[in-house]
Short mmCIF file of C-alpha atoms and ligand atoms in Angstrom, two decimals:
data_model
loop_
_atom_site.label_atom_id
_atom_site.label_comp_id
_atom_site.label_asym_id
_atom_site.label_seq_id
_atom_site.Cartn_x
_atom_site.Cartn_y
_atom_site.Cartn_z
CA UNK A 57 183.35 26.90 78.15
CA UNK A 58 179.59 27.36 77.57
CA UNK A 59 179.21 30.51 75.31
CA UNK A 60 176.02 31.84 74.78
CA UNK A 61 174.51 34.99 73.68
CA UNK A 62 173.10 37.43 76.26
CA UNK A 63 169.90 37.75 76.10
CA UNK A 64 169.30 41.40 76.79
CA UNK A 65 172.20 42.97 74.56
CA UNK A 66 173.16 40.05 72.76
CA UNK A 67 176.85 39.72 73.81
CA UNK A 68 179.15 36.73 73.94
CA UNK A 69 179.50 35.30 77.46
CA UNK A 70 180.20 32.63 79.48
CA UNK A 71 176.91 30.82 80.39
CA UNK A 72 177.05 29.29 83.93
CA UNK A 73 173.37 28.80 85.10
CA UNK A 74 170.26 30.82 85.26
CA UNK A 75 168.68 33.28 82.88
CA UNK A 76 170.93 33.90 79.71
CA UNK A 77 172.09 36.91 80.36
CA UNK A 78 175.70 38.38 80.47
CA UNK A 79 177.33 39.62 84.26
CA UNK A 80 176.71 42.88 83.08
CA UNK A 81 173.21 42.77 82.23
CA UNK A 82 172.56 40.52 85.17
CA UNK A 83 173.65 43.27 87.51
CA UNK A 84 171.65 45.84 85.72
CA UNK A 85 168.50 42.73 86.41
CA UNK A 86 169.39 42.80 89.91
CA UNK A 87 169.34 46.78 90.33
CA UNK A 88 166.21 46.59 88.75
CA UNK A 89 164.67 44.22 90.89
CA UNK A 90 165.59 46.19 93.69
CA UNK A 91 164.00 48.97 92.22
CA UNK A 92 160.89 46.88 91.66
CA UNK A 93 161.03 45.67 95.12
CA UNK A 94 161.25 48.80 97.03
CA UNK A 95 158.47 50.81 94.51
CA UNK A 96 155.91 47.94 95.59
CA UNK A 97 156.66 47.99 99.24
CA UNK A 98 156.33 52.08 99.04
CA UNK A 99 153.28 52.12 96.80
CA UNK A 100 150.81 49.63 97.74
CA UNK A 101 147.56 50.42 95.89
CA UNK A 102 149.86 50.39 92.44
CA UNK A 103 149.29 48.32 89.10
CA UNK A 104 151.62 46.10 87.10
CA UNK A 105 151.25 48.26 84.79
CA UNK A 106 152.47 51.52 86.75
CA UNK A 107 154.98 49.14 88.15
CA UNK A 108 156.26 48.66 84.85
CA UNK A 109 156.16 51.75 83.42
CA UNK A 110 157.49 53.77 86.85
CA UNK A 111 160.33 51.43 87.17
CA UNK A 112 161.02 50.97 83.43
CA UNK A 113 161.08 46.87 83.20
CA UNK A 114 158.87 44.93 81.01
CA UNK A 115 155.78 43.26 83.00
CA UNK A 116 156.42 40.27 81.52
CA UNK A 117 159.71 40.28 83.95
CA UNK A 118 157.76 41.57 87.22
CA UNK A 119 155.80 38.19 86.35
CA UNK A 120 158.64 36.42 86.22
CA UNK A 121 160.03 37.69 89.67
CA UNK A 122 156.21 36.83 90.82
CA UNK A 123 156.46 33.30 89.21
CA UNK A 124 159.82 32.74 91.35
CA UNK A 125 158.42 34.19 94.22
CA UNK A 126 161.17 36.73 94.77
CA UNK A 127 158.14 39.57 94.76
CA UNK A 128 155.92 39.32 97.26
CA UNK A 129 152.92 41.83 97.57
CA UNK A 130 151.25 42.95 100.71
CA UNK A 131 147.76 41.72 101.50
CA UNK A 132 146.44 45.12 101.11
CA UNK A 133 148.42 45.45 97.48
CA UNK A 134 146.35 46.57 94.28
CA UNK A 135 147.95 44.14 93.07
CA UNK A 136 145.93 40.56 92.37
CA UNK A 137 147.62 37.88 91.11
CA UNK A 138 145.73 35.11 90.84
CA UNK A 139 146.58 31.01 91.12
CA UNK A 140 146.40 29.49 87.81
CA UNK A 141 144.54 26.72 89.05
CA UNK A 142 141.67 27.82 90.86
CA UNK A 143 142.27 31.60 90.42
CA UNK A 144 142.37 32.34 94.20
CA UNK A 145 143.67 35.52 94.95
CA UNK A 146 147.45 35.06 96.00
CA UNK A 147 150.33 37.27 96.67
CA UNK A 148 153.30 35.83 95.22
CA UNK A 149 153.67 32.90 93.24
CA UNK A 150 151.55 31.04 90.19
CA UNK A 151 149.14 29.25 92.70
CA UNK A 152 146.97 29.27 95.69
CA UNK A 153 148.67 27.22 98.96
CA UNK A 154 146.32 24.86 98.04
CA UNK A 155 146.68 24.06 94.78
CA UNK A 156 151.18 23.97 95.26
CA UNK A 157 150.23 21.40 97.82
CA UNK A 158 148.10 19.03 95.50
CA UNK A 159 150.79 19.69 92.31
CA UNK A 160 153.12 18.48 94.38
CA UNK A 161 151.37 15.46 95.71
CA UNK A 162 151.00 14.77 92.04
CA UNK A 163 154.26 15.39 91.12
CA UNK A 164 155.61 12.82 94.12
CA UNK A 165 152.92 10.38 92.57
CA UNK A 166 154.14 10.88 89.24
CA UNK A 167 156.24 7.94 87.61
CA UNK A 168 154.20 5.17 89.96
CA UNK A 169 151.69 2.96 88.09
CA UNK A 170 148.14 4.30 88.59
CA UNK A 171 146.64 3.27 92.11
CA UNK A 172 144.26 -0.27 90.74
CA UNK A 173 140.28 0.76 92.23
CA UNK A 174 139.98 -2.46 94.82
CA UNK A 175 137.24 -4.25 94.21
CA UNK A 176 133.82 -3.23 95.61
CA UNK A 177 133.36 -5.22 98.45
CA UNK A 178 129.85 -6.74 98.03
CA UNK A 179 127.42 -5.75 100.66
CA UNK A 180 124.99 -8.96 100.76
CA UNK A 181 122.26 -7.60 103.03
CA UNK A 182 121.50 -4.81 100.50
CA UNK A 183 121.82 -7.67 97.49
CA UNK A 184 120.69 -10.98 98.65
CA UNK A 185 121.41 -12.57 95.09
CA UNK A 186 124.67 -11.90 95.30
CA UNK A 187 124.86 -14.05 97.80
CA UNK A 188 123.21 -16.71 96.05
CA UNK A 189 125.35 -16.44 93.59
CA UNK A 190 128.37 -16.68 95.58
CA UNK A 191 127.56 -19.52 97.50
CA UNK A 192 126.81 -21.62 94.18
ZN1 ZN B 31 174.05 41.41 78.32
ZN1 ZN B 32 144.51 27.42 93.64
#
């Protein structure tokens, strides 16, 4: 058994995976997402801010749903989030298409020893010595 304290009200519980929280305040999380979910698809030219405060969660959570992409806003949201790469305008998410695609080339290149430049292969009609030099 994996106790832990919930997050939100601070009670004992059995941790299984995910956020910290208890089943109870989970549930409540998941209402509120809802909540979140719907408001956004019914008010399009809204602000995180009104989001927030209409809905009564903390921004910093409507991020996090953002950052999971669980909320997705409509191209014609008021809304702007913005890849934290390149700072694109996106609409769900932490960065552009673009950008997820390269981190995770890099990520798939991580752990391999850094790709060796080759050598320049000389060109000998643009550097005649060379060749004299090679041919010694
Ligand atoms: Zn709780
Ligand atoms: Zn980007």
């Amino acid at each position: 058994m994996n106790a832990r304290n919930c997050k939100n009200c601070g009670r004992i519980f059995n941790y299984v995976s995910g956020l910290p929280l208890c089943p109870a305040c989970r549930d409540l999380m998941e209402e509120k997402f809802q909540t979140v979910k719907e408001y956004i698809q019914n008010n399009k030219d809204t602000t995180m801010k009104t989001v927030a405060e209409e809905c009564d969660v903390d921004e910093n959570q409507i991020r996090q749903w953002i950052r999971e992409e669980r909320l997705v806003f409509a191209d014609d949201s008021g809304i702007v989030l913005q890849c934290e790469i390149c700072g694109r305008s996106i609409r769900t998410g932490r960065y552009c298409d673009k950008c997820k695609q390269e981190t995770m080339r890099d990520l798939a290149g991580a752990g391999r020893q850094p790709v060796r430049p080759q050598p320049v292969q000389k060109k000998e009609k643009e550097n005649p010595r060379m060749r004299f030099l090679d041919n010694r």
